[in-house]
Short mmCIF file of C-alpha atoms in Angstrom, two decimals:
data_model
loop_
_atom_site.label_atom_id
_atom_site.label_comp_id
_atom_site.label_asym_id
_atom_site.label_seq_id
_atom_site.Cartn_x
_atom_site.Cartn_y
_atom_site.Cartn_z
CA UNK A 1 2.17 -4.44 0.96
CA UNK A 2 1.71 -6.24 4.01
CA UNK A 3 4.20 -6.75 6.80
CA UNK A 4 3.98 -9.94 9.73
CA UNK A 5 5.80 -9.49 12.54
CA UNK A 6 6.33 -12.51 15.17
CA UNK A 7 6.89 -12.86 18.52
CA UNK A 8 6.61 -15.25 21.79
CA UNK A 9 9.17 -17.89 20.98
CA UNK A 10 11.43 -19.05 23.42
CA UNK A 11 12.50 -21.98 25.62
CA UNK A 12 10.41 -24.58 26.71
CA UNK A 13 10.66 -27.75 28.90
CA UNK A 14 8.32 -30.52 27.25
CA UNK A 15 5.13 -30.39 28.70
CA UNK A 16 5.15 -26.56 28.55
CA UNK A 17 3.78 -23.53 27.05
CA UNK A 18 3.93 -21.18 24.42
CA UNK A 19 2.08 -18.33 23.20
CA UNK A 20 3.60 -17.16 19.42
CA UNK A 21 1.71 -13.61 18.24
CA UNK A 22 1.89 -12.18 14.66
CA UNK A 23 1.17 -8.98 13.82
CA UNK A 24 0.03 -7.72 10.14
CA UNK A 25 0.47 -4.06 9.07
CA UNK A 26 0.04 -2.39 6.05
CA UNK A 27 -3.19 -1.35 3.60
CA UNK A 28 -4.22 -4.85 3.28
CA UNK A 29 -7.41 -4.68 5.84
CA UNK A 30 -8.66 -7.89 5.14
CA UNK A 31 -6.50 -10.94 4.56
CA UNK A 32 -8.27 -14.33 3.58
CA UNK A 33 -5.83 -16.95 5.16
CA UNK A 34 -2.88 -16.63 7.62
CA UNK A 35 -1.22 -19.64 9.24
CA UNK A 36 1.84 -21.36 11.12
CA UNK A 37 4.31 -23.01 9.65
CA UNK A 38 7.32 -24.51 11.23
CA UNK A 39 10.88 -25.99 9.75
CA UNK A 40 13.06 -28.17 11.66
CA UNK A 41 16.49 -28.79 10.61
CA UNK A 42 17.23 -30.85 7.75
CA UNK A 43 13.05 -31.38 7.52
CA UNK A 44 10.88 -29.19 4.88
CA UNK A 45 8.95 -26.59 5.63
CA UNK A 46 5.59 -27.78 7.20
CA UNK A 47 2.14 -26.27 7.78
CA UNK A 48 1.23 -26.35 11.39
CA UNK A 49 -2.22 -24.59 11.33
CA UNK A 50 -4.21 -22.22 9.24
CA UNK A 51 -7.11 -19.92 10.39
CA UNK A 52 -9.81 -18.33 7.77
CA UNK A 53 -11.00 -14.59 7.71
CA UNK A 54 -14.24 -16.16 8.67
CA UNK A 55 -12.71 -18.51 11.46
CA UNK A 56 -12.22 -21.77 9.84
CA UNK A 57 -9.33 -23.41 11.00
CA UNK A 58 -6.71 -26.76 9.74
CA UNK A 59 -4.99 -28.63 12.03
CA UNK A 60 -1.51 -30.73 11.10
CA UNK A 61 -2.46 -34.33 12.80
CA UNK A 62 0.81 -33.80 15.17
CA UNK A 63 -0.71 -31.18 16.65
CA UNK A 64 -4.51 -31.56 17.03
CA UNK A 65 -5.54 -31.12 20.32
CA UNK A 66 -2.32 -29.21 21.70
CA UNK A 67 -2.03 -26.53 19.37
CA UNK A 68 -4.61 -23.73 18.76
CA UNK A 69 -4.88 -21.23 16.24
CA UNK A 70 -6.71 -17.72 16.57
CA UNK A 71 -7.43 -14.85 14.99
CA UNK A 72 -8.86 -11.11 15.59
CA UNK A 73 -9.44 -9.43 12.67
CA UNK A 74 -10.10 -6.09 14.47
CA UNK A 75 -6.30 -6.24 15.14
CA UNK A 76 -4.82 -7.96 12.15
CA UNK A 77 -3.34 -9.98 14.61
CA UNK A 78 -3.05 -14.09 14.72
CA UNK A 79 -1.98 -16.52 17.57
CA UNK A 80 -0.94 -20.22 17.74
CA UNK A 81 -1.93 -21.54 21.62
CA UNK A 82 0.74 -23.92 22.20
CA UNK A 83 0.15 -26.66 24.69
CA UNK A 84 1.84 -29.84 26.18
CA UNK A 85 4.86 -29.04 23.99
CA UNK A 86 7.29 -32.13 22.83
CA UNK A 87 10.58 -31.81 21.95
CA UNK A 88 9.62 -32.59 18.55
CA UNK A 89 8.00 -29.50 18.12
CA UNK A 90 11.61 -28.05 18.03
CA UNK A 91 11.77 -25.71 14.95
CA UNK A 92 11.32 -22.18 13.67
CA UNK A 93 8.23 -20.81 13.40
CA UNK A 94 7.15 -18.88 10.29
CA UNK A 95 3.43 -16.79 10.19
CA UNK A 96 2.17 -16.30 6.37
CA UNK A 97 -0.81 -14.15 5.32
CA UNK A 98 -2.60 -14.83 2.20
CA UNK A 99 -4.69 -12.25 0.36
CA UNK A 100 -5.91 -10.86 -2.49
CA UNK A 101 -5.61 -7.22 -4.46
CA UNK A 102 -7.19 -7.42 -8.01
CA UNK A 103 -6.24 -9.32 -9.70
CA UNK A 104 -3.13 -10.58 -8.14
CA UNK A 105 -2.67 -12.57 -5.00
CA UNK A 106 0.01 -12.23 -2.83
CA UNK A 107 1.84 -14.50 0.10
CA UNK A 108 3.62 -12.73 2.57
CA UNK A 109 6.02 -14.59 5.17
CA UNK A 110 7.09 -13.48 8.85
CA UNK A 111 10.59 -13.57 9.69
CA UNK A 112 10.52 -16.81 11.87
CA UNK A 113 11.16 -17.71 15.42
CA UNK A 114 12.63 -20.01 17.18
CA UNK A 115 10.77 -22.30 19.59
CA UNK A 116 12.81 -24.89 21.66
CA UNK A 117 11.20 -27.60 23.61
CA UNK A 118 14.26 -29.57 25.54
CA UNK A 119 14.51 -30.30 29.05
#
């Protein structure tokens, strides 16, 4: 099965920068989605962005145009650029990976990290 590992969160004043990484080990050498999701206190679990084996990517409208989402496949490794941070982007960070073994599909969730954007 597949493992995600995250790191990069931390404290941030608003305006600020972030760079989260997650890292995917395990057989699985191709996996067909793998996005951000974040969860703020008392608020449900959101999807921040999603990137596509082929490099198709899905923006949540808070964060178009701060936030971007990458992907090397060569390193099973995925990254969420974030920019001009507000303190509403307060929450814990989750990385998921989506992908398929005949004839099941499976969904795979990082442990989380916390990102903090106060001043």
């Amino acid at each position: 099965q597949l493992q995600l590992v995250e790191s990069g969160g931390g404290l941030v004043q608003p305006g600020g920068s972030l760079r989260l990484s997650c890292a995917a080990s395990g057989s699985i050498f191709l996996i067909a989605t793998m996005g951000w999701y974040r969860q703020a206190p008392g608020n449900q679990r959101e999807l921040v962005a999603s990137i596509t084996s082929g490099g198709s990517t899905n923006y949540a409208d808070s964060v178009k145009g701060r936030f971007t989402i990458s992907r090397d496949n060569a390193k099973n490794t995925m990254y969420l650029q974030m920019n001009t941070l507000k303190p509403e982007d307060t929450a814990v960070y989750y990385c998921n990976a989506q992908y398929l073994v005949p004839p099941r599909n499976y969904n795979t969730w990082g442990q989380g990290t916390q990102v903090t954007v106060s001043s």
